[in-house]
mmCIF file of C-alpha atoms in Angstrom:
data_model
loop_
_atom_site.group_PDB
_atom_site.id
_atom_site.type_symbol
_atom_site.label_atom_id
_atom_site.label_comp_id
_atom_site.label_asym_id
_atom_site.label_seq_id
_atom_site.Cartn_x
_atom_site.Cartn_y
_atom_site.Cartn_z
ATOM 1 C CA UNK O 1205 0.000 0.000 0.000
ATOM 2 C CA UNK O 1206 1.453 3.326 -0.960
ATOM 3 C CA UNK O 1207 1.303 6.755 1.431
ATOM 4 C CA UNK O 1208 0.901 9.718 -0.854
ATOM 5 C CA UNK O 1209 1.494 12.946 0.693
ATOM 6 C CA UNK O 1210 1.034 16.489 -0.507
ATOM 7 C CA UNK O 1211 3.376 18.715 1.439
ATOM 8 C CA UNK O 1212 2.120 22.214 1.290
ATOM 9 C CA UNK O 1213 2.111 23.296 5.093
ATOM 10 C CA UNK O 1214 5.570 21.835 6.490
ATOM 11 C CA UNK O 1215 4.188 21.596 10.343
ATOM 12 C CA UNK O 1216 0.782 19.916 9.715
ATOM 13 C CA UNK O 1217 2.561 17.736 6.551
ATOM 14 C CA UNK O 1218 5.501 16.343 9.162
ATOM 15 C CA UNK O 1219 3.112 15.738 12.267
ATOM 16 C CA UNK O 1220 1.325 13.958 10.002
ATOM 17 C CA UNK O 1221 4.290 11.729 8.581
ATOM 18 C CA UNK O 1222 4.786 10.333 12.555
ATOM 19 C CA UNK O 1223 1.611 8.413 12.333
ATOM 20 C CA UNK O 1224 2.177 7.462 8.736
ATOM 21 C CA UNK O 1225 5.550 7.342 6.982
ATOM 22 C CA UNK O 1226 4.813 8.500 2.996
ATOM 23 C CA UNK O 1227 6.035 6.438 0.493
ATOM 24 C CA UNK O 1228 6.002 9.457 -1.850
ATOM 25 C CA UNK O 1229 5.296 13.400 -1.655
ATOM 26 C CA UNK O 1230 4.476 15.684 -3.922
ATOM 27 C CA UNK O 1231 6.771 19.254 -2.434
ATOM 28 C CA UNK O 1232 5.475 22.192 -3.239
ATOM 29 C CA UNK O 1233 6.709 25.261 -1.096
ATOM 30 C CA UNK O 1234 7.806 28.573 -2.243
ATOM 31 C CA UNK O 1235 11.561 29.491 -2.084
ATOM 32 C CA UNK O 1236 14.216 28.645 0.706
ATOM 33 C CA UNK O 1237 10.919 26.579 2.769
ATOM 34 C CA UNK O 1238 10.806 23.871 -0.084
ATOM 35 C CA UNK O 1239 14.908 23.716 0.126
ATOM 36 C CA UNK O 1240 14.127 22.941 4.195
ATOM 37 C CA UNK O 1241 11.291 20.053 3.755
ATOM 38 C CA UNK O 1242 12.901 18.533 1.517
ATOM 39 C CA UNK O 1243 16.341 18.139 2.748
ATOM 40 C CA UNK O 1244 14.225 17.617 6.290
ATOM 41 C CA UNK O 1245 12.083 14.834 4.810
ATOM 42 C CA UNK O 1246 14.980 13.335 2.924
ATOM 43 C CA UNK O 1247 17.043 12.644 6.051
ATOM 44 C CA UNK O 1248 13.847 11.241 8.127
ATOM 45 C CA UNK O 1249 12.861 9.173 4.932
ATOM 46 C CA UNK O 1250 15.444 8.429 2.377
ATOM 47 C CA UNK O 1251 13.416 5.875 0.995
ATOM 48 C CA UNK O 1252 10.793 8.008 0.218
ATOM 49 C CA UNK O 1253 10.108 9.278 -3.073
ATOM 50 C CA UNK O 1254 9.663 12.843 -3.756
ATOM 51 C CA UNK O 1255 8.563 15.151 -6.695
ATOM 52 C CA UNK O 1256 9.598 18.741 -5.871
ATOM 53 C CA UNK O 1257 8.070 21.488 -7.672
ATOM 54 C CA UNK O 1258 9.314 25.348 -6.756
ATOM 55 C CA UNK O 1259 9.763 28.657 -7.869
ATOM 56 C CA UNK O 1260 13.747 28.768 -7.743
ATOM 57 C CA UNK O 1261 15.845 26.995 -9.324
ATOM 58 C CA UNK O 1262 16.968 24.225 -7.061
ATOM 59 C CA UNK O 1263 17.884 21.754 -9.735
ATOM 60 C CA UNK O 1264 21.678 20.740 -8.219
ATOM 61 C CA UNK O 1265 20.155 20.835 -4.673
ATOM 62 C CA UNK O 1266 17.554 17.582 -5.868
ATOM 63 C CA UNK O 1267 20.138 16.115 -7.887
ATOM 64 C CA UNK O 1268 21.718 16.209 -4.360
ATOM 65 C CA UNK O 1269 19.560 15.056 -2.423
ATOM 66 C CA UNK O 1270 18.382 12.617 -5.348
ATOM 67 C CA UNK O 1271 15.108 13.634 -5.752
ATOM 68 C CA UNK O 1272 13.187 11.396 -7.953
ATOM 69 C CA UNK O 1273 11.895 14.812 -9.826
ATOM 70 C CA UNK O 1274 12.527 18.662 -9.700
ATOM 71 C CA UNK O 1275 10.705 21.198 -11.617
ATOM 72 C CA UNK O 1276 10.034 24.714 -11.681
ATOM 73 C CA UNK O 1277 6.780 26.559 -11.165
ATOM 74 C CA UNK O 1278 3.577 26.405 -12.441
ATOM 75 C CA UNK O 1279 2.458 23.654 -11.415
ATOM 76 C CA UNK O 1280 1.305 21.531 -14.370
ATOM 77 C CA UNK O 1281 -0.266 17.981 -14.885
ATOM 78 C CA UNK O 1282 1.479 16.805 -17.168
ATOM 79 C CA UNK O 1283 4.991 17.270 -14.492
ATOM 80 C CA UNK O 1284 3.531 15.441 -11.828
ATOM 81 C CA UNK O 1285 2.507 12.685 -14.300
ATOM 82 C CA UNK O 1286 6.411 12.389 -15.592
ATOM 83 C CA UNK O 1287 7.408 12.555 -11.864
ATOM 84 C CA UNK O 1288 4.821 9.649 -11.009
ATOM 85 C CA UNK O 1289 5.908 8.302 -13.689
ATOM 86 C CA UNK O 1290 9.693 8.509 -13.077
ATOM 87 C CA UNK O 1291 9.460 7.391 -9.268
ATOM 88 C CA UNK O 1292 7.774 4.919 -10.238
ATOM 89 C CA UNK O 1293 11.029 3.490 -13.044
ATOM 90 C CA UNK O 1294 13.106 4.093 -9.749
ATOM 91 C CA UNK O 1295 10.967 1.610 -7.349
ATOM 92 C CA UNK O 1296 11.277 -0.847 -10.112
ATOM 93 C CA UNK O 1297 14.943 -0.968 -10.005
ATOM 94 C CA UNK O 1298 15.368 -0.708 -6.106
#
């Protein structure tokens, strides 16, 4: 059974991962607080998968933190589909 968290409020979004730990999340904070959760999240859950959209270039910060996908803002469909899409290829080969 897959977890699938949208992290737009980074208090509620990690009380929320102590009662159950996300298999993937879908990051989508403005600026420097999207750099936070997601280095945050990756170190309490490097298993987890995570598509991280924001409005600054953070491209060699995922690559980094291997992010499964990074893209810029707006927020568009078809982005989360390829990042679905990718994370999914990933858990295949783990």
């Amino acid at each position: 059974m897959y977890c699938i968290a949208i992290l737009t409020d980074q208090e509620q979004f990690f009380a929320q991962t102590l009662k159950t730990v996300p298999t993937v999340v879908f990051l989508a904070l403005p600026g420097v607080s999207g750099l936070n959760a997601a280095e945050h999240l990756r170190s309490l859950y490097p298993k987890c998968g995570i598509i991280w959209c924001s409005d600054l270039d953070f491209s060699l910060h995922a690559f980094r933190l291997r992010i499964e996908y990074f893209f810029m803002k707006p927020v568009e469909e078809q982005k989360i589909k390829e990042g679905l899409s990718i994370w999914l290829e990933c858990k295949k080969v783990r």
